[in-house]
Tab-separated table of C-alpha atoms in Angstrom:
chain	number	residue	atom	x	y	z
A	1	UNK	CA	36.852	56.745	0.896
A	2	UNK	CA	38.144	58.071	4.172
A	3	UNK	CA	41.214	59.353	2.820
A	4	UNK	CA	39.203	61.688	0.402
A	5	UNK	CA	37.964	64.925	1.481
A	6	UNK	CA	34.117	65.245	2.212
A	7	UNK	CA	32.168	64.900	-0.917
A	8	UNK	CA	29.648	67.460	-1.791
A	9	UNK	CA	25.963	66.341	-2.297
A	10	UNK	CA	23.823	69.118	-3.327
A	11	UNK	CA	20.319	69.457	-4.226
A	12	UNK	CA	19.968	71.495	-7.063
A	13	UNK	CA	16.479	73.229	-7.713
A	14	UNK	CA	15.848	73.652	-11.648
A	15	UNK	CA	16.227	77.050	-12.504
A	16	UNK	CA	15.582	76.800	-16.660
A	17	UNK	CA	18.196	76.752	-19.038
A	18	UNK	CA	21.959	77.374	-18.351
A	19	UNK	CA	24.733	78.759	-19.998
A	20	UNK	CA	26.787	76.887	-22.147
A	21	UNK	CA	29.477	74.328	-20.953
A	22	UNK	CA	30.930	71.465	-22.409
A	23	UNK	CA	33.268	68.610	-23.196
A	24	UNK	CA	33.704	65.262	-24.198
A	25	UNK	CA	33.950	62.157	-23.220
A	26	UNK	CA	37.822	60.131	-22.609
A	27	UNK	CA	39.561	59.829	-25.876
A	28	UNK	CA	41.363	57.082	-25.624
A	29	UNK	CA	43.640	54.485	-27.913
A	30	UNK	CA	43.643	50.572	-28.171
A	31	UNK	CA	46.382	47.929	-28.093
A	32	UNK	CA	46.382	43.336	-27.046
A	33	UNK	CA	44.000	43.131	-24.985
A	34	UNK	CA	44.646	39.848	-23.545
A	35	UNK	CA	48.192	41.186	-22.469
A	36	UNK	CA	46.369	44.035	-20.857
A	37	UNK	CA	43.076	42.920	-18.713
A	38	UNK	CA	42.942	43.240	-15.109
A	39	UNK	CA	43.093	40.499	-12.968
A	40	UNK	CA	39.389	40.208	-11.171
A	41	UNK	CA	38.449	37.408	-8.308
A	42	UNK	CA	36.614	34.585	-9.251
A	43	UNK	CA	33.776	34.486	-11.891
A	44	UNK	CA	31.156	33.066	-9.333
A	45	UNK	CA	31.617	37.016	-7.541
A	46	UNK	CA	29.261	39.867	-8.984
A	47	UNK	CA	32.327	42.358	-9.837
A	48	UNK	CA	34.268	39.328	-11.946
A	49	UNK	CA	30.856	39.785	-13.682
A	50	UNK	CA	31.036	42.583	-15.287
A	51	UNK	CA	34.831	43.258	-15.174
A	52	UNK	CA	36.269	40.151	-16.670
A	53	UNK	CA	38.667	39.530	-19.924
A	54	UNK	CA	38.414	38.771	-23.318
A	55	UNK	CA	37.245	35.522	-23.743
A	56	UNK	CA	35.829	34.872	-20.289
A	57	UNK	CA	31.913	34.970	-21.030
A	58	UNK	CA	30.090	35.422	-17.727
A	59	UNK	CA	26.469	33.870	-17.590
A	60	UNK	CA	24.364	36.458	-18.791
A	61	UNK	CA	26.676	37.468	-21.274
A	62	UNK	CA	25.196	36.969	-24.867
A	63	UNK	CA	25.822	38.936	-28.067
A	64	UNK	CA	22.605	40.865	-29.719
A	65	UNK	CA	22.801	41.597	-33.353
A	66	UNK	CA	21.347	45.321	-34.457
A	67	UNK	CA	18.849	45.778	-37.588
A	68	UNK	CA	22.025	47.024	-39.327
A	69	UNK	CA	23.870	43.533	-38.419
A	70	UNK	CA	26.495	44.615	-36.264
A	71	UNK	CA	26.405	42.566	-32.754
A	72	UNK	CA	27.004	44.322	-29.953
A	73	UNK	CA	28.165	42.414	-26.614
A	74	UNK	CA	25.526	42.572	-23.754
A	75	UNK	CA	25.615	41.445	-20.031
A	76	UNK	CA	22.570	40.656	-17.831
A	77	UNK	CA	22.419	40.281	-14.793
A	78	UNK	CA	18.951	39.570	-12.568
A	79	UNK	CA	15.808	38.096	-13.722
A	80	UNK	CA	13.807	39.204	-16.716
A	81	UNK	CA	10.650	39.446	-14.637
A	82	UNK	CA	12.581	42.010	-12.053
A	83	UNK	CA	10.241	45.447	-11.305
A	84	UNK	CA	12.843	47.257	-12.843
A	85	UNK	CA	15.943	47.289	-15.466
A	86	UNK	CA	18.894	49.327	-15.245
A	87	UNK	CA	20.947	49.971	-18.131
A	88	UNK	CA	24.841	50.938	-18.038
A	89	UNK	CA	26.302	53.020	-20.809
A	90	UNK	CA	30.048	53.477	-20.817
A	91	UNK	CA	32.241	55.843	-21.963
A	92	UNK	CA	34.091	56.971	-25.215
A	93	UNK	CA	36.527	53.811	-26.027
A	94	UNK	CA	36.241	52.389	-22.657
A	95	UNK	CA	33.552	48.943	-22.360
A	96	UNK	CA	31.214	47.520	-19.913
A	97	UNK	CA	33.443	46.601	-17.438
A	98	UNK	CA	33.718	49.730	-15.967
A	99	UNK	CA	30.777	49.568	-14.198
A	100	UNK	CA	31.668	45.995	-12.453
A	101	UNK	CA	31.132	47.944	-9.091
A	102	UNK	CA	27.768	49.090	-9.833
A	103	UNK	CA	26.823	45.920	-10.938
A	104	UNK	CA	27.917	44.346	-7.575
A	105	UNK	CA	26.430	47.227	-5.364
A	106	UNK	CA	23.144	46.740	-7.390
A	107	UNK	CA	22.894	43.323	-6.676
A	108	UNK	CA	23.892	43.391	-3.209
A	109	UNK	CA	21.484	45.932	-2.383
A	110	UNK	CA	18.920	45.285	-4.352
A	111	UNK	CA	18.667	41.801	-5.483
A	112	UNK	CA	15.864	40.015	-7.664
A	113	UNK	CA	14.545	43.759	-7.517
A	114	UNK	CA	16.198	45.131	-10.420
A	115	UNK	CA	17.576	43.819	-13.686
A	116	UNK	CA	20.848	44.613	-14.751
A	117	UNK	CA	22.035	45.287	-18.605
A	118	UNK	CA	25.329	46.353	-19.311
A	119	UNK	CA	26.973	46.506	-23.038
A	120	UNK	CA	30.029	47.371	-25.336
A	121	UNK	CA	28.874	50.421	-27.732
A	122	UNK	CA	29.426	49.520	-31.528
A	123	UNK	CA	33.223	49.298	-32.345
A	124	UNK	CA	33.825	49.275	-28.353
A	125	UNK	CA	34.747	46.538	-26.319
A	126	UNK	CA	34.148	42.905	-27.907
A	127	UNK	CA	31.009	44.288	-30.021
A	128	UNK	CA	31.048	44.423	-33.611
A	129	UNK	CA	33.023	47.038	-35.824
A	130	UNK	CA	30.799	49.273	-38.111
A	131	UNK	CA	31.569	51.913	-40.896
A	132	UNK	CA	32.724	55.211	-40.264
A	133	UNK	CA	29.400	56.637	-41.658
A	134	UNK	CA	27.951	54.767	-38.350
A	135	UNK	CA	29.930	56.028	-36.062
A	136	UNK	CA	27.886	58.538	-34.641
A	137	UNK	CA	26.191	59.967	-31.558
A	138	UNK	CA	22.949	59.581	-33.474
A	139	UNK	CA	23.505	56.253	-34.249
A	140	UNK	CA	24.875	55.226	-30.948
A	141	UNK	CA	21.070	57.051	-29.813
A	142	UNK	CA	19.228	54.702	-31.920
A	143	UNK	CA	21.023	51.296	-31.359
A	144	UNK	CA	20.158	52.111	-27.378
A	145	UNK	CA	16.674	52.671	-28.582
A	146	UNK	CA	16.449	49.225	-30.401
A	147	UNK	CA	18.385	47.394	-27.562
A	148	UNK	CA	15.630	48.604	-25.120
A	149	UNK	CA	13.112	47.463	-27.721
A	150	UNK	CA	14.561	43.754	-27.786
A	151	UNK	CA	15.512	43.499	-23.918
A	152	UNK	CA	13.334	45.412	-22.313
A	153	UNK	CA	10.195	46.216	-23.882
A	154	UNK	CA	8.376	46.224	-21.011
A	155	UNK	CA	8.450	48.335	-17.452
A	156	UNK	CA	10.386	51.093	-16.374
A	157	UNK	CA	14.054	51.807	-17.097
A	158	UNK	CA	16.833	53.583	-15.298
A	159	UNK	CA	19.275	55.093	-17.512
A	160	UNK	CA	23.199	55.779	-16.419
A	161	UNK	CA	25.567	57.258	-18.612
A	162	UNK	CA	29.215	58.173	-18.146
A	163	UNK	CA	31.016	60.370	-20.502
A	164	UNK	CA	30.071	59.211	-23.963
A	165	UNK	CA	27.197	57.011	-22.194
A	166	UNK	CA	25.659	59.966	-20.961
A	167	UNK	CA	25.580	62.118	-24.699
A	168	UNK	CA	24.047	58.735	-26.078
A	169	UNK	CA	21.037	58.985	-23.628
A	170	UNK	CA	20.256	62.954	-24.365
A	171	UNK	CA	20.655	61.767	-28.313
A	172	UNK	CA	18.107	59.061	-27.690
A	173	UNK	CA	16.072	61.299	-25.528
A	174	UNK	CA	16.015	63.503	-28.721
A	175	UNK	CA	15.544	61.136	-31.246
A	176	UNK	CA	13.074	58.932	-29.733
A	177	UNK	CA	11.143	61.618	-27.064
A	178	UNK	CA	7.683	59.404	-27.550
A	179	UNK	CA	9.371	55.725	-26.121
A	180	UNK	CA	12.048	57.855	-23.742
A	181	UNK	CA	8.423	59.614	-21.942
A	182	UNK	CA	7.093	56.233	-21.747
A	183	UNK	CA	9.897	54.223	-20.744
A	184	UNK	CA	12.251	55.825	-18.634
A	185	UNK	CA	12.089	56.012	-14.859
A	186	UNK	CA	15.173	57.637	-13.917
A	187	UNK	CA	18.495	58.952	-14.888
A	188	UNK	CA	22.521	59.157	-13.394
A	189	UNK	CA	24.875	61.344	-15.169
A	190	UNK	CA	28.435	60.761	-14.301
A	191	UNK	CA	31.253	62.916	-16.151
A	192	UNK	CA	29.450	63.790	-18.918
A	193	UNK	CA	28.139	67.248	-21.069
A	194	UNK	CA	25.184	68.269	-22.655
A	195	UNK	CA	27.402	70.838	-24.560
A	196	UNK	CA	30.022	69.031	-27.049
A	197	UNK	CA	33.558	70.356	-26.222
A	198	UNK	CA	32.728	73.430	-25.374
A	199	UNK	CA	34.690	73.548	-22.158
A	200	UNK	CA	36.905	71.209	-22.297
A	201	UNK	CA	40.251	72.459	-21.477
A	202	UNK	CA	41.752	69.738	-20.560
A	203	UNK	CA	43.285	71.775	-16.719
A	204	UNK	CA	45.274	73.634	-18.848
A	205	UNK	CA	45.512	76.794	-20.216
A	206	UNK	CA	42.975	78.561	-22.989
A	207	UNK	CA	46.082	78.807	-25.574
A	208	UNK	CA	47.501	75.298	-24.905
A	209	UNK	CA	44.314	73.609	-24.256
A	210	UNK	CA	43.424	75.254	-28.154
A	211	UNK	CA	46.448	73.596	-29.434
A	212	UNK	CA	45.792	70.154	-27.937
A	213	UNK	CA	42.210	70.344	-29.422
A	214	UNK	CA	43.373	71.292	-32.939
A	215	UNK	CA	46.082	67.927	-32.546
A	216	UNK	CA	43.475	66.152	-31.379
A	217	UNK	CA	40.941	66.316	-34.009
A	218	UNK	CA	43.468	66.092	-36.968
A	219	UNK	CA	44.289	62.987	-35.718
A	220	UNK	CA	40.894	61.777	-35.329
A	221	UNK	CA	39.881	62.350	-38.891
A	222	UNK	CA	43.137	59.901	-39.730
A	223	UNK	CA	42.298	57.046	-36.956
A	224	UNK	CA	38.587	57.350	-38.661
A	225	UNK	CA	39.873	56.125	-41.736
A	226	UNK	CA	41.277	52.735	-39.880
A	227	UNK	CA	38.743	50.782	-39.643
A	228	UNK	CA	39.099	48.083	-37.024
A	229	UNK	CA	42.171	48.244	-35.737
A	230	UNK	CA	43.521	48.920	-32.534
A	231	UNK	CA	46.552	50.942	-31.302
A	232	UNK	CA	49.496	48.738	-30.871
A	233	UNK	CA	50.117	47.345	-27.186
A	234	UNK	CA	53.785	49.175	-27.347
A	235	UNK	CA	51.828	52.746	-28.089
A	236	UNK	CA	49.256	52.026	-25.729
A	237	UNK	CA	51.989	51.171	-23.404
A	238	UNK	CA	53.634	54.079	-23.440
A	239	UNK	CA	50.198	56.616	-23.060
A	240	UNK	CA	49.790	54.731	-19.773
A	241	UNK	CA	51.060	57.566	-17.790
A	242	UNK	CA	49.246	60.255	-19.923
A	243	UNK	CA	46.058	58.321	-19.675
A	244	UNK	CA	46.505	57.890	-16.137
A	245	UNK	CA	46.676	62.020	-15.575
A	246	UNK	CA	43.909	62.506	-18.201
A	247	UNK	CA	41.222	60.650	-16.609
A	248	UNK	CA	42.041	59.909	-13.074
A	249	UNK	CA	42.561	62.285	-10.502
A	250	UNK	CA	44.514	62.861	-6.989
A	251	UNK	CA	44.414	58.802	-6.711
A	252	UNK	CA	44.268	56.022	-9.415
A	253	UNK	CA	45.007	52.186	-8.180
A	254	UNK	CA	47.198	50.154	-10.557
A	255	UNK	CA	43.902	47.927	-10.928
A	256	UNK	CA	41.771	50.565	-12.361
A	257	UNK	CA	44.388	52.261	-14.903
A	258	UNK	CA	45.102	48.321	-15.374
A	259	UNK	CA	41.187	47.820	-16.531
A	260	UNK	CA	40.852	51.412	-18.245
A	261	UNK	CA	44.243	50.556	-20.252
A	262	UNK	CA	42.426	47.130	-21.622
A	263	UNK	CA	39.392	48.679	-22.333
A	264	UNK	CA	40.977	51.380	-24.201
A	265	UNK	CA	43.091	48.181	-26.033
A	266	UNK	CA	39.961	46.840	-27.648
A	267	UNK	CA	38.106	50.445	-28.855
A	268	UNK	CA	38.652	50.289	-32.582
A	269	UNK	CA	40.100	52.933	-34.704
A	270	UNK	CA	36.790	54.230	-36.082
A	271	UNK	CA	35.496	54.775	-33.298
A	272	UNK	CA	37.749	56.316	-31.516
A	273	UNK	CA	38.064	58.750	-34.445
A	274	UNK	CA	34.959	58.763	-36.006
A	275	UNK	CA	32.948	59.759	-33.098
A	276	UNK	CA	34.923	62.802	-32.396
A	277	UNK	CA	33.154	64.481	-34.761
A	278	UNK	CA	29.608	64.366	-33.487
A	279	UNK	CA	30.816	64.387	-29.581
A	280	UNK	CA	32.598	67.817	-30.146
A	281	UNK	CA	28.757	69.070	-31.911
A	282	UNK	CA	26.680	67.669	-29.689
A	283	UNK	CA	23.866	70.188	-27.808
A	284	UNK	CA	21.153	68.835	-26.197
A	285	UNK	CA	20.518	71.236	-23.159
A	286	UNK	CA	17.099	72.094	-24.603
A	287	UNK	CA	16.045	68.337	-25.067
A	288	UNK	CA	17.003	67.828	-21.315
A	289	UNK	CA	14.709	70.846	-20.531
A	290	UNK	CA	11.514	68.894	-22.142
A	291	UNK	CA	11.807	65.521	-19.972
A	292	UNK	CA	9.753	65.955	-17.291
A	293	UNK	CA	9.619	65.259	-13.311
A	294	UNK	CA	12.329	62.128	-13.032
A	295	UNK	CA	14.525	61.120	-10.691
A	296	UNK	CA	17.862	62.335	-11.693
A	297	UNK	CA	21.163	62.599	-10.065
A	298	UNK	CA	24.792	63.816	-11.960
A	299	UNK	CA	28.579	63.318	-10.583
A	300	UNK	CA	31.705	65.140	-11.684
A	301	UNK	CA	34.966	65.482	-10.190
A	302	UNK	CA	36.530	68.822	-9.409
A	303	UNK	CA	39.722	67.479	-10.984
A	304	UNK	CA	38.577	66.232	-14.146
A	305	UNK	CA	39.792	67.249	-17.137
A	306	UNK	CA	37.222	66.165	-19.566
A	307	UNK	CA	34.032	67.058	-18.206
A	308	UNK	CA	34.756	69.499	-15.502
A	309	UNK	CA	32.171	70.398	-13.392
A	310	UNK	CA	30.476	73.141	-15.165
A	311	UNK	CA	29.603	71.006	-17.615
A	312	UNK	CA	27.464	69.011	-15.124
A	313	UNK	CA	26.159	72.235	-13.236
A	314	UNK	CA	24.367	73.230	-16.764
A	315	UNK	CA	22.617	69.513	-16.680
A	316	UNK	CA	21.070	69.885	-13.194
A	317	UNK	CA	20.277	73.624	-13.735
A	318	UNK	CA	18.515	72.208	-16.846
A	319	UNK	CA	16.952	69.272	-15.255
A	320	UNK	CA	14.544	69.084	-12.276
A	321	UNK	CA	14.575	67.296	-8.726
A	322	UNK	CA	18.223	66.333	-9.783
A	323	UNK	CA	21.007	66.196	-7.257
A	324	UNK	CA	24.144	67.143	-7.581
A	325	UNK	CA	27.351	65.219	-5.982
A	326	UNK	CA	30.803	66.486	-6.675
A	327	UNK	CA	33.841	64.805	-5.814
A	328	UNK	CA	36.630	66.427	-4.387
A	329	UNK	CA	40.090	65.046	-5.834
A	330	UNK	CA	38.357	63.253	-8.590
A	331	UNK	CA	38.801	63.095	-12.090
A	332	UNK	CA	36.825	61.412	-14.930
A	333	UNK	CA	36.498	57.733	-13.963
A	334	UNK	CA	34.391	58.572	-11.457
A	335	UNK	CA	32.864	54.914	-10.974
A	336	UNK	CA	36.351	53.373	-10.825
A	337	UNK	CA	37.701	56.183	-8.080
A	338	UNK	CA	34.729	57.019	-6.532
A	339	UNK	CA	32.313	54.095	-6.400
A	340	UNK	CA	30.509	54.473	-2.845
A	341	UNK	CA	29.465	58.104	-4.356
A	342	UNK	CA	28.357	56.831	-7.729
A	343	UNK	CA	26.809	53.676	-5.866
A	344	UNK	CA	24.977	56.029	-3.465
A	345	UNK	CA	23.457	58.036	-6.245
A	346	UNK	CA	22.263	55.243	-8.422
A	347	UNK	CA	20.794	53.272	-5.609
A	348	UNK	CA	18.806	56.224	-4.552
A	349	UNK	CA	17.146	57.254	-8.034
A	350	UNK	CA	16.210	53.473	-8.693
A	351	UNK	CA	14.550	53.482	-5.299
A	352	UNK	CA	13.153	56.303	-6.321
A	353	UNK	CA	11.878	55.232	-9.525
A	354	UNK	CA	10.684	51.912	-7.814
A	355	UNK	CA	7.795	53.731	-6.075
A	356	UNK	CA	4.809	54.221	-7.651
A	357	UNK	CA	5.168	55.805	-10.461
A	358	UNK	CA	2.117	58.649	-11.780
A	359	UNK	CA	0.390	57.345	-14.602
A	360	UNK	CA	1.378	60.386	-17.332
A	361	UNK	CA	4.910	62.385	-15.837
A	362	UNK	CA	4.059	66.111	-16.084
A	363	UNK	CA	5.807	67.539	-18.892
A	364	UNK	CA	9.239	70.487	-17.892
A	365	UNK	CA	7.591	73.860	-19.124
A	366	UNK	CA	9.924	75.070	-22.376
C-alpha cells in the first residue's frame, strides 16, 4: 500500500437525499474455468478458503438449495454460535472468491467472534443456473432474504456488498424492510450505486460512453437468451486486457486479473445478460434514506469506471454515521487492489455493530 498515494477517509454527515448518480456493477463474460483459476497457497490457509478452484471444496463449503430449487454455493467460515455473522455479496459475474482477503483479515482479527458466509449469486460462480425470468435484482433481493432465514436466523448481521452485491442489499432492504430493521447490524458498500447506470461513463466521453451503452445492452438481451453457457476460454482470453482496464485501476497483479478472469469464466450467459436489465433500473436512494442509525461505511476508487465516485457520494449523503474512504489510483475491484482499505472499513463497522446494540434503532426521518 505504500506505493499508493494517501487514501482519503472521510466522515460524511447525512445531509438527506442526493442528486442522482449511478452505474452498474462489472459486466463481465465467462470461459474453462479450470484452465483459468488462480493459483492460491495451501487449503489449510484462510485466503485458499475462500479463493480456491473449481472442484476444491473448502470445509465449510456446502451447497443450499432455494424454495425455487436452484442451489446456490455457500462458504462458512467460524462457528455458528459466533456474536455475529458477516455476509459477503459479490459482484455482477464475478463469485465468492473475491473476498478471500476479507475472509482472512476477518479471521485473523477477529476470530471465534464473528461468523463468516460467503456465496455464488444464482447463475454465478458454481451455484445453480435459473431462467431468465429469475434473473433479477429482485430476485437476487429475495434469495439473500431466504439465505439469512436458513443460516442465520438468529443475531445480528453485517452486510457487504460490492458492485452487484451492494444493489442486492438496497433490493432486499426494500423488499423485506420488516426482517432488514430487525436483523441487520451494519453495512460496507464497496463500488457500488444506488442509481442504476445513471453515471456510468465508463472514463470516457458522454458521446462514446452513449455508444458503448447502446452495444452493451443489445448484446445483453442476446446473451439472456443463452441459458447456461459460458463465453468460450479463447473469447475470454482475448477480453483479458479490456477487462483488466475496465475494472482495475493504476495497478492490477497478474494474480488478481488471474482470479477475476476465472470468476468471470464460470458467470453464465443469463446472467450476465439477463440482469442488465434490472441493474441499469435500479433506484433505491429513498429506501437507503428509511434505514435508520447503522454503522455504515462505502469505498470507491477515483479511477473506476463503473461506479465512479459520485455514485458512492449520493449513498453516504443518503445514509447516516457512514464514512466515506476513497482510493486514489483505484478502480472497481476495490477488495482485490485495495484490501488493507476495504479490511479497515469492515473491521471497524463489525466492531461497531458488536457493541451493544439499542433495543429498537431510531428510524432516518423521510
Amino acid at each position: 500500500m505504500s506505493d499508493h498515494p494517501p487514501t482519503q477517509r472521510i466522515p460524511v454527515e447525512p445531509v438527506g437525499s442526493a442528486p442522482a448518480t449511478a452505474t452498474l456493477a462489472a459486466p463481465e463474460p465467462p470461459g474453462t474455468p479450470d484452465a483459468l483459476d488462480t493459483p492460491e497457497p495451501p487449503l489449510d490457509t484462510p485466503d485458499a478458503l475462500a479463493a480456491a478452484g473449481p472442484g476444491t471444496a473448502g470445509p465449510g463449503t456446502a451447497g443450499v438449495e432455494l424454495s425455487d430449487g436452484i442451489r446456490l454455493e455457500v462458504e462458512q467460515v467460524g462457528p455458528a454460535t459466533a456474536p455475529i455473522t458477516v455476509v459477503l455479496l459479490h459482484g455482477w459475474t464475478l463469485d465468492h472468491r473475491t473476498w478471500h482477503r476479507q475472509v482472512s483479515a476477518l479471521v485473523e482479527n477477529l476470530g471465534d467472534a464473528v461468523r463468516i458466509i460467503s456465496y455464488d449469486a444464482r447463475g454465478h460462480g458454481r451455484s445453480g443456473v435459473s431462467n431468465l425470468g429469475t434473473a433479477t435484482l429482485a430476485r437476487l433481493g429475495d434469495d439473500l432474504a431466504e439465505l439469512l432465514d436458513r443460516l442465520a436466523p438468529t443475531g445480528p448481521v453485517v452486510l457487504v456488498g460490492h458492485s452487484l452485491g451492494g444493489m442486492t442489499i438496497m433490493e432486499y432492504a426494500h423488499r423485506h424492510p420488516d426482517d432488514f430493521a430487525t436483523r441487520i447490524a451494519g453495512l460496507v458498500f464497496v463500488a457500488t450505486t444506488a442509481e442504476g447506470h445513471t453515471h456510468t461513463c465508463y472514463g470516457l466521453p458522454t458521446r462514446v460512453a452513449w455508444l458503448i451503452r447502446l452495444a452493451e445492452t443489445t448484446g445483453a438481451g442476446v446473451l439472456a437468451r443463452c441459458g447456461g453457457l459460458r463465453t468460450p476460454q479463447p473469447l475470454l482470453q482475448a477480453l483479458r486486457p479490456s477487462l483488466r482496464w475496465l475494472l482495475f485501476g493504476d495497478d492490477c497483479a497478474s494474480e488478481d486479473i488471474r482470479l477475476t478472469t476465472s470468476a468471470v469464466s464460470r458467470a453464465a450467459l443469463v446472467a450476465i445478460g439477463g440482469l442488465r436489465s434490472s441493474i441499469g433500473r435500479q433506484h433505491r436512494l429513498d429506501t437507503l434514506a428509511t434505514l435508520g442509525d447503522l454503522p455504515v461505511a462505502a469505498l470507491v476508487g477515483d479511477r473506476d469506471r463503473l461506479t465512479p465516485p459520485r455514485c458512492t457520494e449520493s449513498i453516504v449523503e443518503t445514509l447516516p454515521d457512514t464514512e466515506l474512504t476513497v482510493c486514489p489510483g483505484a478502480g472497481h475491484m476495490l477488495m482485490l487492489e485495495r484490501p488493507d482499505e476495504v479490511n479497515a472499513a469492515l473491521l471497524e463497522v463489525v466492531r461497531r455493530a458488536l457493541a451493544p446494540i439499542p433495543a429498537q434503532r431510531r428510524p432516518h426521518p423521510h
